[in-house]
């Protein structure tokens, strides 16, 4: 029997890689997109353009319980990967309602629908290192106490608790991957890595003069997105639902990323980078860095691509995009 997978956020960075991976494993792949995405396929659906003919897309939105219920009833998936979210982290708490409506209520609508009409469906939830927030220890493990400081982190942590309770109360195979930052040429331009690599490409091609950034000393644990979606799949092949930290286990600063990206095109970043207070966020005293030993030991997941390789692949890709656009 061909397995059916449903991916929310299929046109996002992770959703698109996961769709390709599941197709390569012989799955029938269904994905949820918003109506606006179908109206602008060359924009919002570009990440899945290469495989769109092999996917079945459904229009639904995380804010609408009914739309999700209908998709789950119709598809009857064996596995559901819940990746859609309002994924940009803001510390301003100025848009709490919409972030909670999308990230928390959306997770609830999906789980409740699965419980009612597809209780055998296995459920993966994309949690985040932002659930740990202000930490006392580094690296963080699955047992590290959570202390989120953004509404995004709170919405992910609340969803994590909901996911655990759907397993305990209703015996749904539901689990959370606690994902640290992961990047790729499909990363959205608002995130710092893609902002840097696209600017480096444009500066090299003479299309941009300066790159304005926030805190260059902020540390992140950066991994490779195609590698992280394999961890999601492994988690749903497990004998029982379990939560795992998915991380590279290494810290680099934004400055390291900038230096590496400019070096790739033989430029000195100090001539082009300027600080802009608009992009500053309070930095962590103890950095977010994950310990992936549980998933490596239990599910044999291994990290792929070192930091420098990820940076080079992203710069190379942006050089192609912006030279073709000229
Ligand atoms: P993206 O931002 O690239 O993709 C998110 C997707 O969610 C987009 O396709 C977006 O659609 C969709 N979406 C947003 N709001 C809604 C809505 N209301 N209804 C339906 N769909 C919606 O994220 P990533 O692929 O990078 O991340 C995947 C998941 O992993 C997210 O949940 C994120 O929070 C989490 N995560 C990601 C990390 C990372 O480093 N990438 C690290 C930790 C966690 P549209 O294009 O229409 O906006
Ligand atoms: P993050 O990613 O907030 O970690 O969330 P982002 O790339 O936005 O920030 C990473 C670090 O870079 C610093 N920074 C800047 N960030 C942005 N966006 N723009 C800048 O100009 C800039 N200058 C410095 C930030 O302060 C931060 O320290 C990502 C998302 O994918 C979430 O969905 C996910 O949950 C977390 O990673 C883990």
Coordinates of C-alpha atoms and ligand atoms in Angstrom, one line a residue:
X1 CA 0.0 0.0 0.0
X2 CA 1.3 3.4 -0.9
X3 CA 1.6 5.6 2.1
X4 CA -0.1 9.0 2.1
X5 CA 1.5 12.1 3.7
X6 CA 0.0 15.5 4.3
X7 CA 2.3 18.4 4.7
X8 CA 1.1 21.8 6.1
X9 CA 3.4 24.6 4.8
X10 CA 4.4 22.5 1.9
X11 CA 5.6 25.5 -0.1
X12 CA 7.8 26.8 2.6
X13 CA 11.5 25.9 2.9
X14 CA 11.1 22.7 4.9
X15 CA 7.8 21.6 3.3
X16 CA 9.3 21.7 -0.1
X17 CA 12.3 19.6 0.8
X18 CA 10.2 17.2 2.7
X19 CA 7.8 16.8 -0.2
X20 CA 10.7 15.9 -2.5
X21 CA 12.1 13.5 0.1
X22 CA 8.8 11.7 0.6
X23 CA 8.2 11.4 -3.2
X24 CA 11.6 9.8 -3.4
X25 CA 10.4 7.3 -0.8
X26 CA 7.4 6.4 -2.8
X27 CA 4.8 8.4 -0.8
X28 CA 1.6 9.9 -2.2
X29 CA 2.2 13.5 -1.1
X30 CA -0.6 16.0 -0.3
X31 CA 0.1 19.6 0.8
X32 CA -1.8 22.5 2.3
X33 CA -1.5 25.9 0.8
X34 CA -3.3 29.2 1.2
X35 CA -5.7 30.5 -1.5
X36 CA -3.3 33.5 -2.1
X37 CA -0.5 31.0 -3.0
X38 CA -2.5 29.4 -5.7
X39 CA -3.4 32.9 -7.1
X40 CA 0.3 33.7 -7.3
X41 CA 2.0 30.4 -8.1
X42 CA 5.3 31.8 -9.5
X43 CA 5.8 33.6 -6.2
X44 CA 4.6 31.5 -3.3
X45 CA 4.9 28.1 -4.9
X46 CA 8.3 28.5 -6.5
X47 CA 9.9 26.1 -3.9
X48 CA 7.7 23.2 -5.1
X49 CA 7.7 24.2 -8.8
X50 CA 10.0 21.2 -9.7
X51 CA 7.6 18.6 -8.3
X52 CA 4.2 20.3 -8.4
X53 CA 2.8 17.9 -11.0
X54 CA 3.4 15.0 -8.6
X55 CA 1.7 16.6 -5.6
X56 CA -2.0 17.1 -4.6
X57 CA -2.5 20.5 -3.2
X58 CA -5.4 21.5 -1.0
X59 CA -6.5 25.0 -0.1
X60 CA -6.8 25.5 3.6
X61 CA -5.6 27.9 6.3
X62 CA -4.5 27.3 9.8
X63 CA -7.0 29.8 11.1
X64 CA -9.9 27.7 9.8
X65 CA -10.8 24.6 11.7
X66 CA -13.4 23.6 9.1
X67 CA -10.9 23.9 6.1
X68 CA -8.4 21.6 7.9
X69 CA -11.1 19.2 9.0
X70 CA -12.2 18.8 5.4
X71 CA -8.7 18.1 4.1
X72 CA -7.9 15.5 6.8
X73 CA -11.3 13.8 6.2
X74 CA -10.8 13.7 2.4
X75 CA -7.1 12.7 2.4
X76 CA -7.1 10.3 5.3
X77 CA -3.3 10.6 5.6
X78 CA -1.0 8.0 7.2
X79 CA 1.4 10.7 8.3
X80 CA 0.9 14.5 8.8
X81 CA 3.8 16.9 9.0
X82 CA 2.7 20.1 10.6
X83 CA 5.2 22.7 9.3
X84 CA 3.1 25.7 8.5
X85 CA 3.5 28.6 11.0
X86 CA 4.1 32.2 11.3
X87 CA 7.8 31.5 11.5
X88 CA 9.5 34.9 11.9
X89 CA 10.6 35.5 15.5
X90 CA 9.7 38.9 16.9
X91 CA 10.3 40.0 20.5
X92 CA 7.9 42.9 20.3
X93 CA 4.7 41.1 21.4
X94 CA 2.8 43.5 19.0
X95 CA 1.0 40.8 17.1
X96 CA 0.2 38.2 19.7
X97 CA -3.3 37.3 18.6
X98 CA -2.5 36.4 15.0
X99 CA 0.6 34.4 16.0
X100 CA -1.3 32.4 18.6
X101 CA -4.2 32.0 16.1
X102 CA -1.9 30.6 13.4
X103 CA 0.7 28.7 15.5
X104 CA -1.3 27.4 18.5
X105 CA -4.9 27.3 17.3
X106 CA -3.8 25.9 13.9
X107 CA -2.0 23.0 15.7
X108 CA -5.1 22.4 17.8
X109 CA -7.5 22.4 14.7
X110 CA -5.2 19.8 13.0
X111 CA -4.9 17.5 16.1
X112 CA -8.6 17.7 16.8
X113 CA -9.5 16.8 13.2
X114 CA -7.0 13.9 13.3
X115 CA -8.6 12.6 16.5
X116 CA -12.1 12.8 15.0
X117 CA -11.6 11.5 11.5
X118 CA -8.1 9.9 11.1
X119 CA -7.0 8.7 14.5
X120 CA -4.4 6.3 13.1
X121 CA -2.5 9.2 11.4
X122 CA 1.0 9.9 12.8
X123 CA 1.6 13.6 13.5
X124 CA 4.9 15.5 13.5
X125 CA 5.0 19.0 14.9
X126 CA 7.7 21.5 14.1
X127 CA 8.8 22.8 17.5
X128 CA 11.7 25.3 17.9
X129 CA 14.7 26.1 20.0
X130 CA 12.8 29.3 20.8
X131 CA 10.8 27.2 23.2
X132 CA 14.0 27.1 25.4
X133 CA 14.4 30.9 25.2
X134 CA 16.5 32.2 28.0
X135 CA 18.5 29.2 29.1
X136 CA 20.7 28.4 32.0
X137 CA 22.7 25.7 30.3
X138 CA 24.2 25.0 26.9
X139 CA 23.9 22.7 25.0
X140 CA 20.2 22.1 25.4
X141 CA 18.7 18.6 25.5
X142 CA 15.1 17.3 25.5
X143 CA 15.0 17.6 29.3
X144 CA 16.3 21.2 29.5
X145 CA 13.7 23.5 31.1
X146 CA 11.7 25.7 28.7
X147 CA 11.7 29.5 29.2
X148 CA 10.4 31.1 26.1
X149 CA 10.7 34.9 25.7
X150 CA 8.9 35.5 22.4
X151 CA 5.2 35.0 21.6
X152 CA 6.5 32.7 18.8
X153 CA 8.3 30.6 21.4
X154 CA 5.3 30.6 23.7
X155 CA 3.0 29.5 20.8
X156 CA 5.4 26.7 19.9
X157 CA 5.7 25.6 23.6
X158 CA 1.9 25.6 24.1
X159 CA 1.5 23.5 20.9
X160 CA 4.2 21.1 22.2
X161 CA 2.2 20.5 25.4
X162 CA -1.0 20.0 23.3
X163 CA 0.8 17.5 21.1
X164 CA 2.0 15.5 24.2
X165 CA -1.5 15.5 25.6
X166 CA -3.1 14.2 22.4
X167 CA -0.8 11.3 22.8
X168 CA -1.5 10.7 26.5
X169 CA -5.3 11.4 26.3
X170 CA -6.2 10.0 22.9
X171 CA -3.3 7.7 22.0
X172 CA -2.6 9.7 18.8
X173 CA 1.0 9.0 17.5
X174 CA 2.0 12.7 17.9
X175 CA 5.5 14.1 18.5
X176 CA 7.6 17.2 18.4
X177 CA 10.9 17.9 16.8
X178 CA 12.7 20.7 18.7
X179 CA 14.3 22.3 15.6
X180 CA 17.3 24.7 15.7
X181 CA 17.9 27.1 12.8
X182 CA 18.3 25.4 9.5
X183 CA 19.1 27.1 6.3
X184 CA 19.2 26.5 2.5
X185 CA 18.9 28.3 -0.8
X186 CA 15.1 28.2 -0.2
X187 CA 15.3 30.2 3.1
X188 CA 13.1 33.2 3.0
X189 CA 14.9 36.6 2.5
X190 CA 13.7 38.0 5.9
X191 CA 16.0 35.5 7.8
X192 CA 19.5 36.7 8.5
X193 CA 21.3 34.0 6.5
X194 CA 19.4 34.6 3.2
X195 CA 19.5 38.3 3.8
X196 CA 23.3 38.0 3.9
X197 CA 23.8 35.7 1.0
X198 CA 21.4 37.6 -1.3
X199 CA 23.1 40.9 -0.4
X200 CA 26.6 39.4 -0.9
X201 CA 25.5 38.3 -4.4
X202 CA 24.0 41.6 -5.3
X203 CA 27.1 43.5 -3.9
X204 CA 29.4 41.3 -6.0
X205 CA 27.2 41.9 -9.1
X206 CA 27.2 45.7 -8.5
X207 CA 23.4 45.7 -7.7
X208 CA 23.7 46.8 -4.0
X209 CA 26.2 48.9 -2.0
X210 CA 25.7 48.1 1.6
X211 CA 24.3 45.4 3.9
X212 CA 22.5 46.6 7.1
X213 CA 22.4 44.2 10.0
X214 CA 21.7 43.9 13.7
X215 CA 23.8 42.1 16.2
X216 CA 26.8 40.5 14.5
X217 CA 27.8 38.7 17.7
X218 CA 24.5 36.8 18.0
X219 CA 25.2 33.1 18.1
X220 CA 23.1 30.5 16.4
X221 CA 23.2 26.7 15.9
X222 CA 22.8 26.5 12.1
X223 CA 22.1 23.3 10.2
X224 CA 21.1 22.2 6.7
X225 CA 17.3 22.1 5.9
X226 CA 17.3 19.0 3.6
X227 CA 19.1 17.1 6.4
X228 CA 16.5 18.2 9.0
X229 CA 13.4 17.0 7.1
X230 CA 14.9 13.5 7.1
X231 CA 14.9 13.7 10.9
X232 CA 11.2 14.6 10.8
X233 CA 10.5 11.5 8.7
X234 CA 12.6 9.3 11.0
X235 CA 10.6 10.4 13.9
X236 CA 7.3 9.2 12.4
X237 CA 8.9 5.8 11.5
X238 CA 9.7 5.3 15.2
X239 CA 8.2 2.5 17.2
X240 CA 6.5 5.0 19.6
X241 CA 6.1 8.8 19.5
X242 CA 9.1 10.6 21.1
X243 CA 10.4 14.2 21.1
X244 CA 13.8 15.0 19.8
X245 CA 16.2 17.9 19.6
X246 CA 17.3 18.4 16.0
X247 CA 20.4 20.5 15.9
X248 CA 24.0 20.7 14.5
X249 CA 25.5 21.0 18.0
X250 CA 27.8 23.9 16.9
X251 CA 27.5 27.6 17.4
X252 CA 28.6 30.3 14.9
X253 CA 28.0 34.0 15.1
X254 CA 26.3 36.2 12.5
X255 CA 29.7 37.7 11.9
X256 CA 31.1 34.3 11.1
X257 CA 28.4 33.9 8.5
X258 CA 29.0 37.3 7.0
X259 CA 32.7 36.8 6.9
X260 CA 32.4 33.4 5.2
X261 CA 29.8 34.6 2.7
X262 CA 31.9 37.7 1.6
X263 CA 35.1 35.5 1.5
X264 CA 33.4 33.2 -0.9
X265 CA 33.2 36.1 -3.5
X266 CA 36.7 37.5 -2.5
X267 CA 35.4 40.6 -0.7
X268 CA 36.1 42.0 2.8
X269 CA 32.9 42.3 4.7
X270 CA 34.1 45.3 6.7
X271 CA 33.8 47.5 3.7
X272 CA 30.1 46.7 3.1
X273 CA 28.4 45.9 6.4
X274 CA 26.8 48.6 8.5
X275 CA 24.9 48.2 11.8
X276 CA 21.3 49.3 11.9
X277 CA 19.5 49.5 15.3
X278 CA 16.2 48.4 13.6
X279 CA 17.6 44.9 13.3
X280 CA 19.0 44.6 16.8
X281 CA 17.4 42.1 19.2
X282 CA 18.5 41.4 22.8
X283 CA 21.0 38.6 22.5
X284 CA 21.1 35.5 24.8
X285 CA 23.7 35.4 27.6
X286 CA 23.9 31.7 27.1
X287 CA 23.5 30.8 23.4
X288 CA 21.0 28.3 22.0
X289 CA 22.9 25.3 21.0
X290 CA 21.3 21.8 20.7
X291 CA 22.6 18.4 21.7
X292 CA 21.4 16.0 19.0
X293 CA 22.8 12.8 20.7
X294 CA 19.3 11.4 21.5
X295 CA 18.2 11.3 17.9
X296 CA 21.6 10.3 16.6
X297 CA 21.7 7.3 19.0
X298 CA 18.0 6.2 18.8
X299 CA 17.1 7.0 15.2
X300 CA 20.7 7.0 13.6
X301 CA 20.2 10.6 12.3
X302 CA 23.4 12.3 11.3
X303 CA 24.2 15.9 10.6
X304 CA 25.1 16.7 7.0
X305 CA 27.1 19.6 5.5
X306 CA 29.4 21.8 7.6
X307 CA 28.7 25.5 8.1
X308 CA 31.0 26.7 5.3
X309 CA 29.3 24.3 2.8
X310 CA 25.9 25.7 3.7
X311 CA 27.1 29.3 3.3
X312 CA 28.8 28.6 -0.1
X313 CA 25.7 26.8 -1.5
X314 CA 23.5 29.7 -0.5
X315 CA 25.8 32.4 -2.0
X316 CA 26.3 30.3 -5.2
X317 CA 22.6 30.0 -5.6
X318 CA 22.0 33.7 -5.1
X319 CA 24.7 34.6 -7.5
X320 CA 22.9 32.6 -10.2
X321 CA 19.5 34.1 -9.3
X322 CA 20.7 37.7 -9.4
X323 CA 22.9 37.4 -12.5
X324 CA 20.0 35.9 -14.4
X325 CA 17.8 38.7 -13.2
X326 CA 20.1 41.4 -14.8
Ligands
LIG1 P1 8.7 28.9 6.2 O1 8.3 30.2 6.8 O2 9.6 28.8 5.0 O3 7.3 28.2 5.8 C1 6.1 28.3 6.5 C2 5.0 27.9 5.7 O4 3.8 28.1 6.5 C3 4.8 28.8 4.4 O5 4.6 27.9 3.3 C4 3.5 29.6 4.7 O6 2.7 29.8 3.6 C5 2.8 28.6 5.6 N1 1.8 29.3 6.4 C6 2.0 30.4 7.2 N2 0.8 30.8 7.8 C7 -0.1 30.0 7.3 C8 -1.5 29.9 7.5 N3 -2.2 30.8 8.3 N4 -2.2 28.9 6.9 C9 -1.6 28.0 6.1 N5 -0.3 28.1 5.9 C10 0.5 29.0 6.5 O7 9.2 28.0 7.4 P2 10.2 26.8 7.4 O8 9.9 25.9 6.3 O9 11.6 27.4 7.6 O10 9.9 26.2 8.8 C11 9.0 25.1 8.9 C12 8.5 25.0 10.4 O11 9.6 24.7 11.2 C13 7.8 26.2 10.9 O12 6.8 25.8 11.7 C14 8.9 26.9 11.7 O13 8.3 27.6 12.8 C15 9.6 25.7 12.3 N6 11.0 25.9 12.5 C16 11.9 26.3 11.5 C17 13.2 26.5 11.8 C18 14.1 27.0 10.7 O14 15.3 27.3 11.0 N7 13.7 27.0 9.4 C19 13.8 26.3 13.1 C20 12.8 25.9 14.1 C21 11.5 25.7 13.8 P3 2.9 31.2 2.8 O15 4.0 31.0 1.9 O16 1.5 31.3 2.2 O17 3.1 32.3 3.8
LIG2 P1 15.7 33.3 14.2 O1 16.3 33.6 12.8 O2 15.2 34.5 14.9 O3 16.8 32.5 15.0 O4 14.5 32.3 13.9 P2 16.9 34.9 12.1 O5 17.6 34.5 10.9 O6 15.8 35.9 11.9 O7 17.9 35.5 13.2 C1 19.1 34.8 13.5 C2 20.0 35.7 14.4 O8 20.5 36.8 13.5 C3 20.4 38.0 14.3 N1 20.4 39.1 13.3 C4 19.5 39.4 12.4 N2 18.3 38.7 12.1 C5 17.6 39.2 11.1 N3 16.4 38.5 10.7 N4 17.9 40.3 10.4 C6 19.1 41.0 10.6 O9 19.4 42.0 10.0 C7 19.9 40.5 11.7 N5 21.1 40.9 12.2 C8 21.4 40.1 13.2 C9 19.1 37.9 15.1 O10 19.1 38.8 16.2 C10 19.3 36.4 15.5 O11 20.1 36.3 16.7 C11 14.6 31.2 13.1 C12 13.2 30.9 12.4 O12 13.4 29.9 11.4 C13 12.3 30.4 13.5 O13 11.1 30.0 12.9 C14 12.9 29.3 14.2 O14 12.1 28.8 15.2 C15 14.3 29.7 14.8 O15 15.1 30.1 13.8 C16 14.9 28.5 15.6

